[in-house]
Tab-separated table of C-alpha atoms in Angstrom:
chain	number	residue	atom	x	y	z
A	1	MET	CA	-16.361	32.014	-3.456
A	2	HIS	CA	-13.255	30.462	-5.032
A	3	LYS	CA	-10.097	31.520	-3.203
A	4	ALA	CA	-6.825	31.948	-5.074
A	5	SER	CA	-4.047	29.553	-4.127
A	6	SER	CA	-1.223	31.079	-6.197
A	7	LEU	CA	-0.002	34.501	-7.327
A	8	SER	CA	-0.864	33.541	-10.901
A	9	GLU	CA	-4.520	33.255	-9.900
A	10	LEU	CA	-4.245	36.739	-8.374
A	11	GLY	CA	-3.190	38.210	-11.700
A	12	PHE	CA	0.596	38.062	-11.537
A	13	ASN	CA	2.395	36.817	-14.643
A	14	ALA	CA	4.250	33.670	-13.620
A	15	GLY	CA	6.100	33.243	-16.908
A	16	THR	CA	8.870	35.792	-16.261
A	17	ALA	CA	8.780	35.950	-12.469
A	18	SER	CA	12.097	34.201	-11.849
A	19	SER	CA	13.917	36.028	-14.657
A	20	GLY	CA	13.367	39.320	-12.863
A	21	PHE	CA	14.630	37.950	-9.570
A	22	PHE	CA	17.603	35.743	-10.494
A	23	ARG	CA	20.489	36.578	-12.823
A	24	PRO	CA	21.259	33.703	-15.226
A	25	VAL	CA	24.645	32.025	-14.823
A	26	ALA	CA	26.636	31.595	-18.028
A	27	ASP	CA	27.612	27.982	-18.619
A	28	ASP	CA	29.012	26.919	-21.988
A	29	SER	CA	29.664	23.322	-20.959
A	30	PRO	CA	27.344	20.664	-22.447
A	31	PRO	CA	24.741	19.347	-20.008
A	32	THR	CA	25.561	16.054	-18.373
A	33	PRO	CA	23.268	13.130	-19.231
A	34	SER	CA	21.932	13.027	-15.682
A	35	ALA	CA	21.155	16.744	-15.667
A	36	ALA	CA	19.607	16.748	-19.124
A	37	HIS	CA	17.477	13.641	-18.726
A	38	ARG	CA	16.650	13.404	-15.044
A	39	ARG	CA	13.083	12.195	-14.817
A	40	LEU	CA	10.983	13.423	-11.939
A	41	THR	CA	9.124	10.872	-9.815
A	42	LYS	CA	5.343	11.179	-9.692
A	43	VAL	CA	3.027	9.453	-7.234
A	44	SER	CA	-0.751	9.629	-7.490
A	45	VAL	CA	-3.137	8.867	-4.630
A	46	ILE	CA	-6.725	7.995	-5.542
A	47	GLY	CA	-8.980	8.798	-2.598
A	48	ALA	CA	-8.413	11.768	-0.273
A	49	GLY	CA	-9.945	10.260	2.837
A	50	ASN	CA	-8.128	9.611	6.109
A	51	VAL	CA	-6.056	6.751	4.703
A	52	GLY	CA	-5.263	8.451	1.392
A	53	MET	CA	-4.116	11.659	3.035
A	54	ALA	CA	-2.019	9.827	5.635
A	55	ILE	CA	-0.277	8.052	2.750
A	56	ALA	CA	0.204	11.283	0.782
A	57	GLN	CA	1.550	13.093	3.849
A	58	THR	CA	4.006	10.300	4.689
A	59	ILE	CA	5.259	10.028	1.097
A	60	LEU	CA	5.661	13.814	1.091
A	61	THR	CA	7.623	14.047	4.342
A	62	GLN	CA	9.845	11.096	3.379
A	63	ASN	CA	10.746	12.874	0.109
A	64	LEU	CA	9.753	9.923	-2.079
A	65	ALA	CA	8.241	11.957	-4.924
A	66	ASP	CA	8.808	15.149	-6.904
A	67	GLU	CA	5.094	15.431	-7.674
A	68	ILE	CA	2.036	14.137	-5.840
A	69	ALA	CA	-1.347	14.064	-7.548
A	70	LEU	CA	-4.499	13.705	-5.462
A	71	VAL	CA	-7.805	12.488	-6.907
A	72	ASP	CA	-11.163	12.375	-5.160
A	73	ALA	CA	-14.851	12.623	-6.048
A	74	LEU	CA	-15.454	15.478	-3.559
A	75	PRO	CA	-13.946	18.648	-5.107
A	76	ASP	CA	-14.121	20.923	-2.056
A	77	LYS	CA	-12.552	18.405	0.311
A	78	LEU	CA	-9.940	17.590	-2.307
A	79	ARG	CA	-8.960	21.230	-2.805
A	80	GLY	CA	-8.857	21.769	0.958
A	81	GLU	CA	-6.544	18.803	1.497
A	82	ALA	CA	-4.236	19.927	-1.326
A	83	LEU	CA	-4.085	23.489	-0.007
A	84	ASP	CA	-3.386	22.245	3.516
A	85	LEU	CA	-0.310	20.385	2.235
A	86	GLN	CA	0.762	23.222	-0.078
A	87	HIS	CA	0.707	25.709	2.797
A	88	ALA	CA	3.380	23.622	4.554
A	89	ALA	CA	5.793	24.090	1.618
A	90	ALA	CA	8.297	26.094	3.673
A	91	PHE	CA	8.804	23.159	6.038
A	92	LEU	CA	8.985	20.332	3.495
A	93	PRO	CA	11.039	19.104	0.543
A	94	ARG	CA	10.135	20.840	-2.725
A	95	VAL	CA	7.268	18.767	-4.103
A	96	ARG	CA	4.638	19.814	-6.617
A	97	ILE	CA	1.148	18.991	-5.342
A	98	VAL	CA	-1.733	18.867	-7.808
A	99	SER	CA	-5.317	17.723	-7.429
A	100	ASP	CA	-8.415	17.122	-9.518
A	101	THR	CA	-11.554	15.043	-9.675
A	102	ASP	CA	-10.430	13.923	-13.151
A	103	ALA	CA	-7.989	11.008	-13.359
A	104	ALA	CA	-6.140	12.870	-16.145
A	105	VAL	CA	-4.195	14.650	-13.379
A	106	THR	CA	-2.426	11.320	-12.724
A	107	ARG	CA	-0.885	11.266	-16.218
A	108	ASN	CA	2.653	9.799	-16.373
A	109	SER	CA	2.633	8.545	-12.792
A	110	ASP	CA	5.333	6.158	-11.640
A	111	LEU	CA	3.189	4.826	-8.816
A	112	VAL	CA	-0.591	5.009	-8.375
A	113	VAL	CA	-1.921	4.247	-4.893
A	114	ILE	CA	-5.635	3.394	-4.798
A	115	THR	CA	-7.336	3.954	-1.449
A	116	ALA	CA	-10.866	4.725	-2.708
A	117	GLY	CA	-13.531	2.217	-1.799
A	118	ALA	CA	-17.198	1.911	-0.927
A	119	ARG	CA	-18.017	1.708	2.770
A	120	GLN	CA	-20.127	-1.134	4.058
A	121	ILE	CA	-23.728	-0.202	4.801
A	122	PRO	CA	-25.164	-1.698	8.012
A	123	GLY	CA	-26.753	-5.037	7.132
A	124	GLU	CA	-25.088	-5.179	3.711
A	125	THR	CA	-23.708	-8.522	2.567
A	126	ARG	CA	-20.007	-8.920	1.807
A	127	LEU	CA	-20.851	-9.842	-1.794
A	128	ASN	CA	-22.929	-6.702	-2.341
A	129	LEU	CA	-20.111	-4.572	-0.930
A	130	LEU	CA	-17.653	-6.300	-3.251
A	131	GLN	CA	-19.884	-5.668	-6.250
A	132	ARG	CA	-20.195	-1.971	-5.382
A	133	ASN	CA	-16.418	-1.746	-5.118
A	134	VAL	CA	-16.006	-3.461	-8.485
A	135	ALA	CA	-18.359	-0.859	-9.984
A	136	LEU	CA	-16.218	1.896	-8.424
A	137	TYR	CA	-12.998	0.316	-9.686
A	138	ARG	CA	-14.439	0.170	-13.209
A	139	LYS	CA	-14.538	3.975	-13.062
A	140	ILE	CA	-11.077	4.364	-11.511
A	141	VAL	CA	-8.703	1.749	-12.881
A	142	PRO	CA	-9.112	1.922	-16.689
A	143	PRO	CA	-8.551	5.735	-16.885
A	144	VAL	CA	-5.553	5.490	-14.544
A	145	ALA	CA	-4.063	2.678	-16.652
A	146	GLU	CA	-4.662	4.701	-19.828
A	147	HIS	CA	-2.984	7.838	-18.467
A	148	SER	CA	-0.026	5.967	-16.930
A	149	PRO	CA	0.490	2.745	-18.905
A	150	GLU	CA	3.925	2.104	-17.352
A	151	ALA	CA	2.910	2.793	-13.744
A	152	LEU	CA	2.937	0.471	-10.765
A	153	LEU	CA	-0.502	0.010	-9.170
A	154	LEU	CA	-0.596	-0.287	-5.374
A	155	VAL	CA	-4.032	-1.208	-4.031
A	156	VAL	CA	-4.869	-0.320	-0.423
A	157	SER	CA	-8.698	-0.371	-0.440
A	158	ASN	CA	-10.343	-3.247	1.410
A	159	PRO	CA	-10.939	-6.098	0.869
A	160	VAL	CA	-7.466	-5.568	-0.521
A	161	ASP	CA	-6.749	-9.035	-1.922
A	162	VAL	CA	-9.940	-9.238	-3.972
A	163	LEU	CA	-9.635	-5.619	-5.128
A	164	THR	CA	-6.025	-6.212	-6.187
A	165	TYR	CA	-7.358	-9.031	-8.368
A	166	VAL	CA	-10.001	-6.619	-9.717
A	167	ALA	CA	-7.367	-3.941	-10.464
A	168	TRP	CA	-5.219	-6.522	-12.260
A	169	LYS	CA	-8.137	-7.631	-14.427
A	170	LEU	CA	-9.333	-4.100	-15.236
A	171	SER	CA	-5.902	-2.560	-15.878
A	172	GLY	CA	-4.537	-5.189	-18.232
A	173	PHE	CA	-1.166	-4.727	-16.506
A	174	PRO	CA	1.160	-7.681	-15.890
A	175	ALA	CA	0.730	-9.147	-12.420
A	176	SER	CA	4.235	-7.962	-11.471
A	177	ARG	CA	3.006	-4.338	-11.633
A	178	VAL	CA	-0.204	-4.773	-9.612
A	179	ILE	CA	0.436	-5.076	-5.880
A	180	GLY	CA	-1.806	-5.072	-2.838
A	181	SER	CA	-0.687	-3.612	0.492
A	182	GLY	CA	-1.769	-6.968	1.897
A	183	THR	CA	-0.363	-8.045	5.257
A	184	ASN	CA	2.558	-5.607	5.326
A	185	LEU	CA	0.873	-3.751	8.199
A	186	ASP	CA	-0.409	-6.957	9.840
A	187	SER	CA	3.183	-8.208	9.911
A	188	SER	CA	4.290	-4.947	11.511
A	189	ARG	CA	1.681	-5.426	14.240
A	190	PHE	CA	2.912	-9.002	14.700
A	191	ARG	CA	6.529	-7.807	14.992
A	192	PHE	CA	5.465	-5.074	17.421
A	193	LEU	CA	3.832	-7.566	19.803
A	194	ILE	CA	6.875	-9.853	19.782
A	195	ALA	CA	9.279	-6.910	20.158
A	196	GLU	CA	7.317	-5.514	23.117
A	197	HIS	CA	7.346	-8.926	24.793
A	198	LEU	CA	11.097	-9.391	24.324
A	199	ASP	CA	11.969	-5.716	24.917
A	200	VAL	CA	13.804	-5.324	21.600
A	201	ASN	CA	13.449	-2.992	18.622
A	202	ALA	CA	10.727	-4.144	16.221
A	203	GLN	CA	13.185	-3.665	13.332
A	204	ASP	CA	15.247	-6.535	14.790
A	205	VAL	CA	12.259	-8.888	14.637
A	206	GLN	CA	11.351	-10.832	11.502
A	207	ALA	CA	7.850	-12.288	11.568
A	208	TYR	CA	5.280	-12.694	8.808
A	209	MET	CA	1.538	-12.743	8.536
A	210	VAL	CA	0.587	-14.157	5.135
A	211	GLY	CA	-2.505	-15.125	3.173
A	212	GLU	CA	-5.611	-12.982	3.310
A	213	HIS	CA	-5.511	-9.522	4.828
A	214	GLY	CA	-8.416	-10.412	7.063
A	215	ASP	CA	-9.854	-13.059	9.324
A	216	SER	CA	-8.159	-16.040	7.630
A	217	SER	CA	-4.626	-14.587	7.668
A	218	VAL	CA	-1.886	-16.986	8.748
A	219	ALA	CA	0.799	-16.288	11.348
A	220	ILE	CA	4.050	-17.976	10.290
A	221	TRP	CA	5.398	-18.862	13.715
A	222	SER	CA	8.126	-21.068	12.268
A	223	SER	CA	9.745	-18.043	10.576
A	224	ILE	CA	10.152	-15.804	13.625
A	225	SER	CA	13.689	-14.587	14.223
A	226	VAL	CA	15.185	-11.925	16.464
A	227	GLY	CA	18.511	-10.413	15.511
A	228	GLY	CA	18.840	-13.069	12.817
A	229	MET	CA	18.418	-15.946	15.294
A	230	PRO	CA	15.432	-18.340	15.205
A	231	ALA	CA	13.212	-17.424	18.135
A	232	PHE	CA	10.091	-19.579	18.177
A	233	LYS	CA	11.635	-22.619	19.883
A	234	SER	CA	13.195	-20.357	22.498
A	235	LEU	CA	9.855	-18.679	23.134
A	236	ARG	CA	8.135	-22.020	23.543
A	237	ASP	CA	10.846	-23.440	25.796
A	238	SER	CA	10.758	-20.391	28.074
A	239	HIS	CA	6.965	-19.977	28.186
A	240	LEU	CA	4.952	-23.012	29.206
A	241	ASN	CA	1.738	-21.244	28.158
A	242	PHE	CA	2.836	-20.887	24.506
A	243	ASP	CA	0.376	-23.579	23.430
A	244	GLU	CA	-1.832	-23.631	20.327
A	245	GLU	CA	-4.597	-21.736	22.077
A	246	ALA	CA	-2.210	-18.958	23.106
A	247	LEU	CA	-0.762	-18.726	19.592
A	248	GLU	CA	-4.238	-18.420	18.109
A	249	GLY	CA	-5.018	-15.682	20.641
A	250	ILE	CA	-1.972	-13.738	19.494
A	251	ARG	CA	-2.978	-14.199	15.839
A	252	ARG	CA	-6.466	-12.915	16.591
A	253	ALA	CA	-4.978	-9.901	18.398
A	254	VAL	CA	-2.952	-9.065	15.292
A	255	VAL	CA	-5.959	-9.486	13.001
A	256	GLY	CA	-8.125	-7.434	15.348
A	257	GLY	CA	-5.591	-4.625	15.735
A	258	ALA	CA	-7.266	-2.442	13.123
A	259	TYR	CA	-10.708	-2.993	14.662
A	260	GLU	CA	-9.384	-1.864	18.032
A	261	VAL	CA	-8.004	1.358	16.547
A	262	ILE	CA	-11.241	1.994	14.641
A	263	GLY	CA	-13.246	1.425	17.815
A	264	LEU	CA	-11.132	3.980	19.676
A	265	LYS	CA	-10.611	6.763	17.102
A	266	GLY	CA	-13.079	5.935	14.350
A	267	TYR	CA	-10.602	5.001	11.596
A	268	THR	CA	-7.026	3.893	10.957
A	269	SER	CA	-4.566	6.176	9.200
A	270	TRP	CA	-1.013	6.646	10.478
A	271	ALA	CA	0.155	3.033	10.560
A	272	ILE	CA	-1.183	2.319	7.064
A	273	GLY	CA	0.400	5.591	5.900
A	274	TYR	CA	3.831	4.472	7.078
A	275	SER	CA	3.255	0.941	5.780
A	276	VAL	CA	2.418	2.142	2.267
A	277	ALA	CA	5.281	4.656	2.313
A	278	SER	CA	7.683	1.801	3.087
A	279	LEU	CA	6.328	-0.071	0.052
A	280	ALA	CA	6.612	3.082	-2.085
A	281	ALA	CA	10.246	3.529	-1.038
A	282	SER	CA	11.122	-0.069	-1.923
A	283	LEU	CA	9.423	0.246	-5.304
A	284	LEU	CA	10.467	3.729	-6.399
A	285	ARG	CA	14.034	3.527	-5.069
A	286	ASP	CA	14.561	-0.045	-6.295
A	287	GLN	CA	15.570	-1.169	-2.821
A	288	ARG	CA	14.935	-4.901	-3.409
A	289	ARG	CA	13.478	-5.216	0.092
A	290	VAL	CA	11.197	-8.107	1.030
A	291	HIS	CA	7.641	-7.240	2.095
A	292	PRO	CA	4.571	-9.442	2.680
A	293	VAL	CA	2.256	-7.999	0.018
A	294	SER	CA	-0.660	-9.262	-2.027
A	295	VAL	CA	0.653	-10.933	-5.192
A	296	LEU	CA	-0.649	-13.390	-7.767
A	297	ALA	CA	-0.137	-16.571	-5.734
A	298	SER	CA	-1.241	-19.375	-8.040
A	299	GLY	CA	1.259	-22.239	-7.965
A	300	PHE	CA	2.726	-21.374	-4.558
A	301	HIS	CA	2.454	-23.745	-1.568
A	302	GLY	CA	-0.069	-26.029	-3.260
A	303	ILE	CA	-2.408	-23.264	-4.442
A	304	SER	CA	-3.855	-24.390	-7.773
A	305	ASP	CA	-2.189	-23.044	-10.913
A	306	GLY	CA	-5.663	-22.480	-12.302
A	307	HIS	CA	-6.725	-20.201	-9.450
A	308	ASP	CA	-5.758	-16.598	-10.225
A	309	VAL	CA	-5.882	-15.479	-6.620
A	310	PHE	CA	-4.027	-12.636	-4.934
A	311	LEU	CA	-2.877	-13.035	-1.339
A	312	SER	CA	0.106	-11.981	0.726
A	313	LEU	CA	3.469	-13.712	0.471
A	314	PRO	CA	6.952	-12.286	1.136
A	315	ALA	CA	7.983	-10.625	-2.132
A	316	ARG	CA	11.076	-8.762	-3.307
A	317	LEU	CA	10.103	-5.273	-4.469
A	318	GLY	CA	11.932	-2.985	-6.893
A	319	ARG	CA	11.385	-0.390	-9.588
A	320	ALA	CA	9.793	-2.977	-11.887
A	321	GLY	CA	7.328	-4.075	-9.182
A	322	ILE	CA	7.306	-7.665	-7.928
A	323	LEU	CA	10.780	-9.037	-8.678
A	324	GLY	CA	10.248	-12.409	-7.025
A	325	VAL	CA	8.302	-14.246	-4.337
A	326	ALA	CA	10.090	-16.022	-1.505
A	327	GLU	CA	9.702	-19.792	-1.270
A	328	MET	CA	8.911	-20.022	2.439
A	329	ASP	CA	9.625	-23.213	4.326
A	330	LEU	CA	6.180	-23.693	5.887
A	331	THR	CA	5.013	-26.405	8.210
A	332	GLU	CA	2.233	-28.560	6.778
A	333	ALA	CA	-0.259	-26.908	9.141
A	334	GLU	CA	0.788	-23.426	7.961
A	335	ALA	CA	0.595	-24.457	4.296
A	336	ALA	CA	-2.882	-25.955	4.838
A	337	GLN	CA	-4.061	-22.714	6.464
A	338	LEU	CA	-2.665	-20.734	3.537
A	339	ARG	CA	-4.506	-22.948	1.035
A	340	ARG	CA	-7.760	-22.466	2.959
A	341	SER	CA	-7.196	-18.706	2.870
A	342	ALA	CA	-6.610	-18.917	-0.894
A	343	LYS	CA	-9.785	-20.961	-1.372
A	344	THR	CA	-11.867	-18.324	0.446
A	345	LEU	CA	-10.437	-15.546	-1.717
A	346	TRP	CA	-10.817	-17.522	-4.946
A	347	GLU	CA	-14.482	-18.180	-4.202
A	348	ASN	CA	-15.072	-14.454	-3.666
A	349	CYS	CA	-13.289	-13.580	-6.916
A	350	GLN	CA	-15.373	-16.100	-8.860
A	351	LEU	CA	-18.562	-14.324	-7.792
A	352	LEU	CA	-17.469	-11.093	-9.484
A	353	GLY	CA	-17.699	-12.300	-13.073
A	354	LEU	CA	-14.507	-10.603	-14.277
């Protein structure tokens, strides 16, 4: 049986409810431009699974949106998740929460976060999984782009770099408005490990993972700084065991961080929720912060101009999306690794026939 979630559904007339409770205040002054034209911020999350709901909850508690729209293919789960958030209204900023299985609910979004994706079946090839995700994205992306033609698209589904390319192709949006969450979280894990080792706050550590969000990601050791001071040489000078084998072990630990969490609790959610919320804040509040996210990388660091490949590079984010990509000073070894990562991704994209 359908349960009512508002007094209107229980038969109360919502149209005049406030007029009987509050006395209007007379004000003859003309409305200020900001009061008359303030536009509310709307964020839509496609996919109400563990990752999607962690993102929605973090965006909600950080007061980044005036309206959050949730979309999922499972109506009962979707309604349950929406109600669970709505019931916390007394403890949260005033945010309108709507949900539907129809993408029309996302109309006029400022930011659309896509977390939906097909799960890999045991024994399934990577290519078959990619093709199933492309089929899913064909159902998701065009309606979202139609309902919110000025929105920013933020892709979180894995494999995120290839699916960001797919979203770019299917949406018809400029590349500056299609962004993948990329290695933003990988870089946070990298910073965490260094911060724990040096006993400092992770926010004082700058360290980037770039390239593919996956096995071929590249740790940019030459860029590490702590408190604004270059740190890699100091680490090497003070630790005799900081050889190439040890560095590769640390890189693998960063790459495998998600697998460890999945092995322990069955899925990842909170870290990616905070990671995506940090991206949402930079985008929606025009903060101009630099994040390692999946961007159209052709022409950077020797990647062919003819290869429309998305991978993670440090990018400046603002209300218009990608405002610029940092020209990192890479060692030749780091640049070669990045080009190999790009080649792997480009080959996967070519198999999709988009």
